[in-house]
């Protein structure tokens, strides 16, 4: 991990993916940001306040508003398209035939972009082999700068890599202090796949996380908030993250984690909080599979 500038603007940490593309370690999440005005304003606020990665998805049904927010943020800062990194994801109901390509084209249109920096297969259900090969083609055509996966557990990841050409650049999985994904990230590193955390703040559902003595002590020692400690822990462990907030003060707070370093002792105390317990669920859970597969689109 290195400290360098990504485009113009504030200094922030980025990581080089396995194909040489540089990705910011902190990005802005857009899940459940459904109010149009709030969505446009918060994406623009994120760009104004130093975020250079916007994490979108077909599933979130707000890509048109995210696109407006990106356009507004670029206009307000004078940044160019190539100064930011935009991710989208394809839902598995669209993995057959030309579904994956159609979804990517639709996302590009809604986001008002000529290319995407990263496209992920959202969950490993349905015909994800076919969808991956479609993504490989779009990657080679230059529509997408990097391709990756999301919610892939190690065995499925190894299987996908073993019988395809392009090794995923990123695996976006639920990761936070209570679900640190130690084994998963070891497997990702073995194949040079960059882990990226979704729900890095526990989706606001794990409030006790911020009252943990190890979190409070580190926050006091560095004059930071518990949320900043949670995010810094991930980034310092080499895990990128895409926190979400619609409040500008929190948008700023969640990005202001590059001016301090947790000590070895603090990292160890925080690592000990791991319960290896995902809140959102794993694809290997039949209940989760049933829930997502039967979810009305
Ligand atoms: P998150 O962990 O980012 O939590 C967001 C919530 O945390 C906010 O709604 C708010 O309640 C709280 N919060 C935010 N900033 C805070 C702060 N500074 N202090 C205290 N509380 C704060 O959860 P998320 O939105 O689910 O995940 C982040 C992003 O990850 C999403 O927006 C989306 O882009 C992505 N995501 C991907 C998947 C996937 O399957 N790939 C699944 C879920 C989310």
mmCIF file of C-alpha atoms and ligand atoms in Angstrom:
data_model
loop_
_atom_site.group_PDB
_atom_site.id
_atom_site.type_symbol
_atom_site.label_atom_id
_atom_site.label_comp_id
_atom_site.label_asym_id
_atom_site.label_seq_id
_atom_site.Cartn_x
_atom_site.Cartn_y
_atom_site.Cartn_z
ATOM 1 C CA UNK A 1 0.000 0.000 0.000
ATOM 2 C CA UNK A 2 1.330 3.411 -0.853
ATOM 3 C CA UNK A 3 0.406 6.996 -0.164
ATOM 4 C CA UNK A 4 -0.002 8.776 -3.440
ATOM 5 C CA UNK A 5 -2.318 11.090 -5.295
ATOM 6 C CA UNK A 6 -5.193 9.594 -7.263
ATOM 7 C CA UNK A 7 -6.005 12.192 -9.868
ATOM 8 C CA UNK A 8 -6.012 15.765 -8.733
ATOM 9 C CA UNK A 9 -7.157 16.731 -5.271
ATOM 10 C CA UNK A 10 -6.485 15.464 -1.787
ATOM 11 C CA UNK A 11 -3.789 12.912 -1.059
ATOM 12 C CA UNK A 12 -5.186 9.502 -0.301
ATOM 13 C CA UNK A 13 -4.097 5.929 -0.131
ATOM 14 C CA UNK A 14 -4.551 3.783 -3.170
ATOM 15 C CA UNK A 15 -3.645 0.226 -4.043
ATOM 16 C CA UNK A 16 -2.462 -1.277 -7.329
ATOM 17 C CA UNK A 17 -4.743 -4.072 -8.467
ATOM 18 C CA UNK A 18 -3.393 -7.267 -10.069
ATOM 19 C CA UNK A 19 -3.678 -5.677 -13.546
ATOM 20 C CA UNK A 20 -1.845 -2.478 -12.558
ATOM 21 C CA UNK A 21 -4.986 -0.323 -12.246
ATOM 22 C CA UNK A 22 -4.851 1.914 -9.187
ATOM 23 C CA UNK A 23 -7.834 1.801 -6.813
ATOM 24 C CA UNK A 24 -8.546 4.089 -3.837
ATOM 25 C CA UNK A 25 -8.651 2.254 -0.505
ATOM 26 C CA UNK A 26 -11.711 4.202 0.673
ATOM 27 C CA UNK A 27 -14.749 4.639 -1.535
ATOM 28 C CA UNK A 28 -18.272 5.927 -1.146
ATOM 29 C CA UNK A 29 -21.121 3.371 -0.816
ATOM 30 C CA UNK A 30 -24.489 4.099 -2.409
ATOM 31 C CA UNK A 31 -26.700 1.211 -1.220
ATOM 32 C CA UNK A 32 -30.067 2.326 0.210
ATOM 33 C CA UNK A 33 -29.490 5.918 -0.857
ATOM 34 C CA UNK A 34 -32.860 6.116 -2.554
ATOM 35 C CA UNK A 35 -34.023 9.695 -2.099
ATOM 36 C CA UNK A 36 -33.075 11.343 -5.430
ATOM 37 C CA UNK A 37 -31.939 14.688 -4.011
ATOM 38 C CA UNK A 38 -30.075 13.053 -1.128
ATOM 39 C CA UNK A 39 -28.359 10.653 -3.513
ATOM 40 C CA UNK A 40 -27.170 13.364 -5.924
ATOM 41 C CA UNK A 41 -26.055 15.628 -3.075
ATOM 42 C CA UNK A 42 -24.235 12.949 -1.088
ATOM 43 C CA UNK A 43 -22.314 11.591 -4.091
ATOM 44 C CA UNK A 44 -21.280 15.146 -5.007
ATOM 45 C CA UNK A 45 -20.342 15.817 -1.360
ATOM 46 C CA UNK A 46 -18.201 12.693 -1.341
ATOM 47 C CA UNK A 47 -16.270 13.846 -4.423
ATOM 48 C CA UNK A 48 -15.916 17.375 -3.014
ATOM 49 C CA UNK A 49 -14.521 15.912 0.201
ATOM 50 C CA UNK A 50 -11.824 13.781 -1.349
ATOM 51 C CA UNK A 51 -13.461 10.451 -2.247
ATOM 52 C CA UNK A 52 -12.260 9.193 -5.596
ATOM 53 C CA UNK A 53 -14.167 5.894 -5.641
ATOM 54 C CA UNK A 54 -17.950 5.598 -5.966
ATOM 55 C CA UNK A 55 -19.454 2.150 -5.358
ATOM 56 C CA UNK A 56 -22.675 1.659 -7.320
ATOM 57 C CA UNK A 57 -24.747 -1.357 -8.411
ATOM 58 C CA UNK A 58 -27.595 -2.261 -10.725
ATOM 59 C CA UNK A 59 -29.450 -3.653 -7.665
ATOM 60 C CA UNK A 60 -29.483 -0.305 -5.845
ATOM 61 C CA UNK A 61 -31.791 1.139 -8.524
ATOM 62 C CA UNK A 62 -30.247 4.585 -8.127
ATOM 63 C CA UNK A 63 -27.500 4.617 -10.756
ATOM 64 C CA UNK A 64 -29.114 7.498 -12.656
ATOM 65 C CA UNK A 65 -28.982 9.623 -9.477
ATOM 66 C CA UNK A 66 -25.456 8.443 -8.699
ATOM 67 C CA UNK A 67 -24.549 9.528 -12.244
ATOM 68 C CA UNK A 68 -25.999 12.976 -11.604
ATOM 69 C CA UNK A 69 -24.079 13.176 -8.343
ATOM 70 C CA UNK A 70 -20.855 12.251 -10.130
ATOM 71 C CA UNK A 71 -21.448 14.905 -12.798
ATOM 72 C CA UNK A 72 -22.196 17.500 -10.108
ATOM 73 C CA UNK A 73 -19.163 16.513 -8.024
ATOM 74 C CA UNK A 74 -16.868 16.726 -11.045
ATOM 75 C CA UNK A 75 -18.316 20.124 -12.007
ATOM 76 C CA UNK A 76 -17.915 21.451 -8.456
ATOM 77 C CA UNK A 77 -14.312 20.313 -8.123
ATOM 78 C CA UNK A 78 -13.025 20.680 -11.671
ATOM 79 C CA UNK A 79 -11.985 17.030 -11.611
ATOM 80 C CA UNK A 80 -12.182 14.929 -14.770
ATOM 81 C CA UNK A 81 -13.803 11.538 -15.345
ATOM 82 C CA UNK A 82 -10.417 9.829 -15.230
ATOM 83 C CA UNK A 83 -9.728 11.297 -11.790
ATOM 84 C CA UNK A 84 -12.378 9.076 -10.236
ATOM 85 C CA UNK A 85 -12.934 5.330 -10.013
ATOM 86 C CA UNK A 86 -16.478 4.049 -10.508
ATOM 87 C CA UNK A 87 -17.636 0.535 -9.652
ATOM 88 C CA UNK A 88 -20.877 -1.188 -10.581
ATOM 89 C CA UNK A 89 -22.215 -4.707 -10.045
ATOM 90 C CA UNK A 90 -24.352 -7.094 -12.056
ATOM 91 C CA UNK A 91 -27.161 -9.014 -10.307
ATOM 92 C CA UNK A 92 -27.235 -12.777 -10.912
ATOM 93 C CA UNK A 93 -30.716 -12.823 -12.495
ATOM 94 C CA UNK A 94 -28.942 -11.281 -15.496
ATOM 95 C CA UNK A 95 -26.069 -13.762 -15.798
ATOM 96 C CA UNK A 96 -27.537 -15.724 -18.758
ATOM 97 C CA UNK A 97 -27.084 -15.015 -22.498
ATOM 98 C CA UNK A 98 -26.223 -11.357 -23.158
ATOM 99 C CA UNK A 99 -27.715 -10.211 -19.814
ATOM 100 C CA UNK A 100 -24.413 -9.207 -18.284
ATOM 101 C CA UNK A 101 -23.482 -7.013 -21.258
ATOM 102 C CA UNK A 102 -26.921 -5.408 -21.320
ATOM 103 C CA UNK A 103 -26.680 -4.576 -17.619
ATOM 104 C CA UNK A 104 -23.216 -3.035 -18.012
ATOM 105 C CA UNK A 105 -24.419 -0.969 -20.978
ATOM 106 C CA UNK A 106 -27.443 0.178 -18.973
ATOM 107 C CA UNK A 107 -25.239 1.104 -15.991
ATOM 108 C CA UNK A 108 -22.948 3.113 -18.271
ATOM 109 C CA UNK A 109 -25.948 4.977 -19.652
ATOM 110 C CA UNK A 110 -27.424 5.705 -16.226
ATOM 111 C CA UNK A 111 -24.101 6.701 -14.721
ATOM 112 C CA UNK A 112 -23.413 8.830 -17.824
ATOM 113 C CA UNK A 113 -19.973 7.290 -18.283
ATOM 114 C CA UNK A 114 -18.026 5.985 -21.274
ATOM 115 C CA UNK A 115 -16.354 3.182 -19.278
ATOM 116 C CA UNK A 116 -16.447 1.635 -15.826
ATOM 117 C CA UNK A 117 -13.357 1.221 -13.660
ATOM 118 C CA UNK A 118 -14.594 -1.966 -12.011
ATOM 119 C CA UNK A 119 -17.549 -4.296 -12.544
ATOM 120 C CA UNK A 120 -18.313 -7.047 -10.033
ATOM 121 C CA UNK A 121 -20.500 -10.139 -10.215
ATOM 122 C CA UNK A 122 -22.713 -9.256 -7.227
ATOM 123 C CA UNK A 123 -23.355 -12.766 -5.801
ATOM 124 C CA UNK A 124 -22.135 -16.221 -6.936
ATOM 125 C CA UNK A 125 -25.512 -17.660 -7.920
ATOM 126 C CA UNK A 126 -26.913 -18.615 -11.312
ATOM 127 C CA UNK A 127 -24.670 -18.865 -14.355
ATOM 128 C CA UNK A 128 -21.741 -16.925 -12.969
ATOM 129 C CA UNK A 129 -19.253 -18.800 -15.160
ATOM 130 C CA UNK A 130 -20.976 -17.461 -18.277
ATOM 131 C CA UNK A 131 -21.284 -13.979 -16.772
ATOM 132 C CA UNK A 132 -17.585 -13.977 -15.901
ATOM 133 C CA UNK A 133 -16.663 -14.836 -19.504
ATOM 134 C CA UNK A 134 -18.886 -11.998 -20.706
ATOM 135 C CA UNK A 135 -17.118 -9.632 -18.291
ATOM 136 C CA UNK A 136 -13.759 -10.902 -19.601
ATOM 137 C CA UNK A 137 -14.827 -9.913 -23.127
ATOM 138 C CA UNK A 138 -15.947 -6.428 -22.054
ATOM 139 C CA UNK A 139 -12.694 -6.006 -20.134
ATOM 140 C CA UNK A 140 -10.682 -6.886 -23.235
ATOM 141 C CA UNK A 141 -12.792 -4.504 -25.316
ATOM 142 C CA UNK A 142 -11.911 -1.686 -22.899
ATOM 143 C CA UNK A 143 -15.436 -1.061 -21.571
ATOM 144 C CA UNK A 144 -14.216 -1.943 -18.068
ATOM 145 C CA UNK A 145 -10.744 -1.319 -16.606
ATOM 146 C CA UNK A 146 -10.897 -4.139 -14.057
ATOM 147 C CA UNK A 147 -13.313 -6.984 -13.327
ATOM 148 C CA UNK A 148 -14.041 -8.651 -10.040
ATOM 149 C CA UNK A 149 -16.411 -10.585 -7.842
ATOM 150 C CA UNK A 150 -18.416 -10.021 -4.704
ATOM 151 C CA UNK A 151 -19.548 -12.371 -1.938
ATOM 152 C CA UNK A 152 -17.381 -15.175 -3.298
ATOM 153 C CA UNK A 153 -16.134 -17.534 -0.592
ATOM 154 C CA UNK A 154 -12.658 -19.034 -1.138
ATOM 155 C CA UNK A 155 -13.674 -22.353 -2.738
ATOM 156 C CA UNK A 156 -15.883 -20.720 -5.382
ATOM 157 C CA UNK A 157 -13.175 -18.127 -5.976
ATOM 158 C CA UNK A 158 -10.514 -20.809 -6.559
ATOM 159 C CA UNK A 159 -12.908 -22.696 -8.861
ATOM 160 C CA UNK A 160 -13.657 -19.575 -10.944
ATOM 161 C CA UNK A 161 -9.967 -18.708 -11.255
ATOM 162 C CA UNK A 162 -8.960 -22.249 -12.163
ATOM 163 C CA UNK A 163 -11.139 -22.508 -15.285
ATOM 164 C CA UNK A 164 -11.080 -18.947 -16.603
ATOM 165 C CA UNK A 165 -8.551 -16.572 -18.059
ATOM 166 C CA UNK A 166 -8.716 -13.348 -16.044
ATOM 167 C CA UNK A 167 -8.099 -13.514 -12.300
ATOM 168 C CA UNK A 168 -10.609 -11.232 -10.520
ATOM 169 C CA UNK A 169 -8.978 -7.965 -9.435
ATOM 170 C CA UNK A 170 -11.242 -7.460 -6.391
ATOM 171 C CA UNK A 171 -13.525 -9.514 -4.150
ATOM 172 C CA UNK A 172 -15.987 -7.265 -2.302
ATOM 173 C CA UNK A 173 -17.222 -9.021 0.837
ATOM 174 C CA UNK A 174 -18.840 -8.037 4.126
ATOM 175 C CA UNK A 175 -15.977 -7.112 6.446
ATOM 176 C CA UNK A 176 -15.805 -5.105 9.661
ATOM 177 C CA UNK A 177 -14.419 -5.447 13.177
ATOM 178 C CA UNK A 178 -16.892 -8.240 14.014
ATOM 179 C CA UNK A 179 -16.356 -10.065 10.707
ATOM 180 C CA UNK A 180 -12.717 -9.649 9.752
ATOM 181 C CA UNK A 181 -12.550 -12.371 7.081
ATOM 182 C CA UNK A 182 -9.095 -13.530 8.103
ATOM 183 C CA UNK A 183 -9.192 -16.836 6.194
ATOM 184 C CA UNK A 184 -10.944 -15.366 3.151
ATOM 185 C CA UNK A 185 -8.412 -12.564 2.824
ATOM 186 C CA UNK A 186 -5.511 -15.025 3.037
ATOM 187 C CA UNK A 187 -6.974 -16.879 0.053
ATOM 188 C CA UNK A 188 -7.512 -13.602 -1.798
ATOM 189 C CA UNK A 189 -3.896 -12.606 -1.225
ATOM 190 C CA UNK A 190 -2.677 -15.975 -2.490
ATOM 191 C CA UNK A 191 -4.305 -15.143 -5.850
ATOM 192 C CA UNK A 192 -3.513 -11.405 -5.738
ATOM 193 C CA UNK A 193 -7.165 -10.456 -5.390
ATOM 194 C CA UNK A 194 -7.748 -7.206 -3.512
ATOM 195 C CA UNK A 195 -10.264 -7.544 -0.655
ATOM 196 C CA UNK A 196 -12.773 -4.702 -0.406
ATOM 197 C CA UNK A 197 -15.126 -4.426 2.569
ATOM 198 C CA UNK A 198 -18.800 -3.710 2.243
ATOM 199 C CA UNK A 199 -20.764 -2.783 5.376
ATOM 200 C CA UNK A 200 -17.413 -1.715 6.934
ATOM 201 C CA UNK A 201 -19.319 0.077 9.727
ATOM 202 C CA UNK A 202 -21.577 -2.912 10.348
ATOM 203 C CA UNK A 203 -24.339 -1.269 8.288
ATOM 204 C CA UNK A 204 -25.212 0.814 11.366
ATOM 205 C CA UNK A 205 -26.651 -2.373 12.915
ATOM 206 C CA UNK A 206 -23.726 -3.236 15.197
ATOM 207 C CA UNK A 207 -23.796 -0.238 17.503
ATOM 208 C CA UNK A 208 -21.938 -2.103 20.280
ATOM 209 C CA UNK A 209 -18.918 -2.237 17.951
ATOM 210 C CA UNK A 210 -18.267 1.452 18.582
ATOM 211 C CA UNK A 211 -18.410 1.012 22.389
ATOM 212 C CA UNK A 212 -15.840 -1.787 22.491
ATOM 213 C CA UNK A 213 -13.077 -0.744 24.933
ATOM 214 C CA UNK A 214 -10.373 -1.387 22.293
ATOM 215 C CA UNK A 215 -12.164 0.900 19.835
ATOM 216 C CA UNK A 216 -12.823 3.636 22.407
ATOM 217 C CA UNK A 217 -9.207 3.522 23.663
ATOM 218 C CA UNK A 218 -7.765 3.836 20.141
ATOM 219 C CA UNK A 219 -10.217 6.632 19.318
ATOM 220 C CA UNK A 220 -9.160 8.566 22.425
ATOM 221 C CA UNK A 221 -5.455 7.975 21.815
ATOM 222 C CA UNK A 222 -5.619 9.363 18.267
ATOM 223 C CA UNK A 223 -8.354 11.988 18.699
ATOM 224 C CA UNK A 224 -10.510 10.107 16.183
ATOM 225 C CA UNK A 225 -14.036 8.678 16.239
ATOM 226 C CA UNK A 226 -14.889 4.965 16.631
ATOM 227 C CA UNK A 227 -16.027 4.876 12.977
ATOM 228 C CA UNK A 228 -12.624 6.186 11.893
ATOM 229 C CA UNK A 229 -10.886 3.523 14.004
ATOM 230 C CA UNK A 230 -13.060 0.791 12.421
ATOM 231 C CA UNK A 231 -12.202 2.009 8.913
ATOM 232 C CA UNK A 232 -8.524 2.603 9.673
ATOM 233 C CA UNK A 233 -8.263 -0.945 11.031
ATOM 234 C CA UNK A 234 -9.486 -2.344 7.712
ATOM 235 C CA UNK A 235 -7.298 -0.125 5.550
ATOM 236 C CA UNK A 236 -4.239 -0.795 7.709
ATOM 237 C CA UNK A 237 -4.970 -4.525 7.356
ATOM 238 C CA UNK A 238 -4.855 -4.067 3.570
ATOM 239 C CA UNK A 239 -8.635 -4.242 3.115
ATOM 240 C CA UNK A 240 -10.210 -1.463 1.035
ATOM 241 C CA UNK A 241 -13.638 -0.224 2.189
ATOM 242 C CA UNK A 242 -16.732 1.561 0.882
ATOM 243 C CA UNK A 243 -18.540 3.173 3.844
ATOM 244 C CA UNK A 244 -21.857 4.914 3.241
ATOM 245 C CA UNK A 245 -23.409 7.988 4.811
ATOM 246 C CA UNK A 246 -25.733 10.662 3.509
ATOM 247 C CA UNK A 247 -24.556 13.236 6.070
ATOM 248 C CA UNK A 248 -21.710 15.470 4.953
ATOM 249 C CA UNK A 249 -20.056 15.523 8.399
ATOM 250 C CA UNK A 250 -19.915 11.706 8.406
ATOM 251 C CA UNK A 251 -18.920 11.598 4.739
ATOM 252 C CA UNK A 252 -15.908 13.744 5.690
ATOM 253 C CA UNK A 253 -15.262 11.751 8.886
ATOM 254 C CA UNK A 254 -15.258 8.387 7.100
ATOM 255 C CA UNK A 255 -12.645 9.590 4.657
ATOM 256 C CA UNK A 256 -10.369 11.324 7.175
ATOM 257 C CA UNK A 257 -8.371 8.262 8.172
ATOM 258 C CA UNK A 258 -5.096 8.772 6.348
ATOM 259 C CA UNK A 259 -3.421 11.117 8.827
ATOM 260 C CA UNK A 260 -2.798 8.633 11.634
ATOM 261 C CA UNK A 261 -1.607 5.081 12.171
ATOM 262 C CA UNK A 262 -2.788 2.485 14.679
ATOM 263 C CA UNK A 263 0.002 0.929 16.724
ATOM 264 C CA UNK A 264 0.810 -2.795 16.620
ATOM 265 C CA UNK A 265 -0.803 -3.194 20.055
ATOM 266 C CA UNK A 266 -3.953 -1.343 18.957
ATOM 267 C CA UNK A 267 -4.175 -3.459 15.802
ATOM 268 C CA UNK A 268 -3.882 -6.628 17.920
ATOM 269 C CA UNK A 269 -6.566 -5.483 20.360
ATOM 270 C CA UNK A 270 -8.900 -4.646 17.461
ATOM 271 C CA UNK A 271 -8.140 -7.952 15.702
ATOM 272 C CA UNK A 272 -9.275 -9.742 18.860
ATOM 273 C CA UNK A 273 -12.810 -8.347 18.388
ATOM 274 C CA UNK A 274 -13.437 -10.636 15.416
ATOM 275 C CA UNK A 275 -16.501 -12.860 15.888
ATOM 276 C CA UNK A 276 -16.197 -14.109 12.283
ATOM 277 C CA UNK A 277 -19.931 -13.434 12.161
ATOM 278 C CA UNK A 278 -21.374 -11.911 9.002
ATOM 279 C CA UNK A 279 -24.664 -10.026 9.423
ATOM 280 C CA UNK A 280 -25.595 -10.033 5.794
ATOM 281 C CA UNK A 281 -24.921 -13.688 5.195
ATOM 282 C CA UNK A 282 -22.826 -15.999 3.087
ATOM 283 C CA UNK A 283 -23.632 -17.663 -0.246
ATOM 284 C CA UNK A 284 -22.946 -21.048 1.362
ATOM 285 C CA UNK A 285 -25.998 -20.535 3.588
ATOM 286 C CA UNK A 286 -29.030 -22.222 1.974
ATOM 287 C CA UNK A 287 -31.347 -19.745 3.716
ATOM 288 C CA UNK A 288 -29.417 -16.818 2.254
ATOM 289 C CA UNK A 289 -29.392 -18.425 -1.195
ATOM 290 C CA UNK A 290 -33.161 -19.007 -1.050
ATOM 291 C CA UNK A 291 -33.796 -15.493 0.195
ATOM 292 C CA UNK A 292 -31.786 -13.809 -2.554
ATOM 293 C CA UNK A 293 -32.900 -16.126 -5.355
ATOM 294 C CA UNK A 294 -36.589 -15.629 -4.475
ATOM 295 C CA UNK A 295 -36.261 -11.900 -3.894
ATOM 296 C CA UNK A 296 -38.558 -10.064 -6.295
ATOM 297 C CA UNK A 297 -36.518 -8.051 -8.779
HETATM 298 P P1 LIG B 1 -21.993 0.665 6.224
HETATM 299 O O1 LIG B 1 -21.269 -0.303 7.076
HETATM 300 O O2 LIG B 1 -21.237 1.579 5.352
HETATM 301 O O3 LIG B 1 -22.948 1.444 7.196
HETATM 302 C C1 LIG B 1 -23.673 2.556 6.799
HETATM 303 C C2 LIG B 1 -24.432 3.079 8.022
HETATM 304 O O4 LIG B 1 -23.502 3.304 9.097
HETATM 305 C C3 LIG B 1 -25.079 4.432 7.768
HETATM 306 O O5 LIG B 1 -26.348 4.265 7.190
HETATM 307 C C4 LIG B 1 -25.134 5.005 9.171
HETATM 308 O O6 LIG B 1 -26.237 4.472 9.886
HETATM 309 C C5 LIG B 1 -23.862 4.467 9.806
HETATM 310 N N1 LIG B 1 -22.710 5.413 9.716
HETATM 311 C C6 LIG B 1 -22.107 5.894 8.606
HETATM 312 N N2 LIG B 1 -21.068 6.688 8.934
HETATM 313 C C7 LIG B 1 -21.018 6.703 10.280
HETATM 314 C C8 LIG B 1 -20.173 7.339 11.199
HETATM 315 N N3 LIG B 1 -19.153 8.092 10.821
HETATM 316 N N4 LIG B 1 -20.417 7.138 12.530
HETATM 317 C C9 LIG B 1 -21.431 6.356 12.939
HETATM 318 N N5 LIG B 1 -22.265 5.720 12.111
HETATM 319 C C10 LIG B 1 -22.066 5.889 10.791
HETATM 320 O O7 LIG B 1 -23.081 -0.206 5.400
HETATM 321 P P2 LIG B 1 -23.543 -0.354 3.895
HETATM 322 O O8 LIG B 1 -24.068 0.916 3.331
HETATM 323 O O9 LIG B 1 -24.415 -1.533 3.826
HETATM 324 O O10 LIG B 1 -22.197 -0.729 3.141
HETATM 325 C C11 LIG B 1 -21.425 0.215 2.472
HETATM 326 C C12 LIG B 1 -21.519 0.042 0.970
HETATM 327 O O11 LIG B 1 -21.105 -1.267 0.588
HETATM 328 C C13 LIG B 1 -22.943 0.135 0.417
HETATM 329 O O12 LIG B 1 -23.442 1.434 0.432
HETATM 330 C C14 LIG B 1 -22.741 -0.498 -0.932
HETATM 331 O O13 LIG B 1 -22.126 0.431 -1.812
HETATM 332 C C15 LIG B 1 -21.794 -1.652 -0.592
HETATM 333 N N6 LIG B 1 -22.502 -2.934 -0.324
HETATM 334 C C16 LIG B 1 -22.221 -4.008 -1.123
HETATM 335 C C17 LIG B 1 -22.831 -5.245 -0.900
HETATM 336 C C18 LIG B 1 -22.498 -6.407 -1.788
HETATM 337 O O14 LIG B 1 -23.196 -7.447 -1.724
HETATM 338 N N7 LIG B 1 -21.462 -6.317 -2.603
HETATM 339 C C19 LIG B 1 -23.730 -5.404 0.166
HETATM 340 C C20 LIG B 1 -23.991 -4.306 0.978
HETATM 341 C C21 LIG B 1 -23.357 -3.093 0.745
#
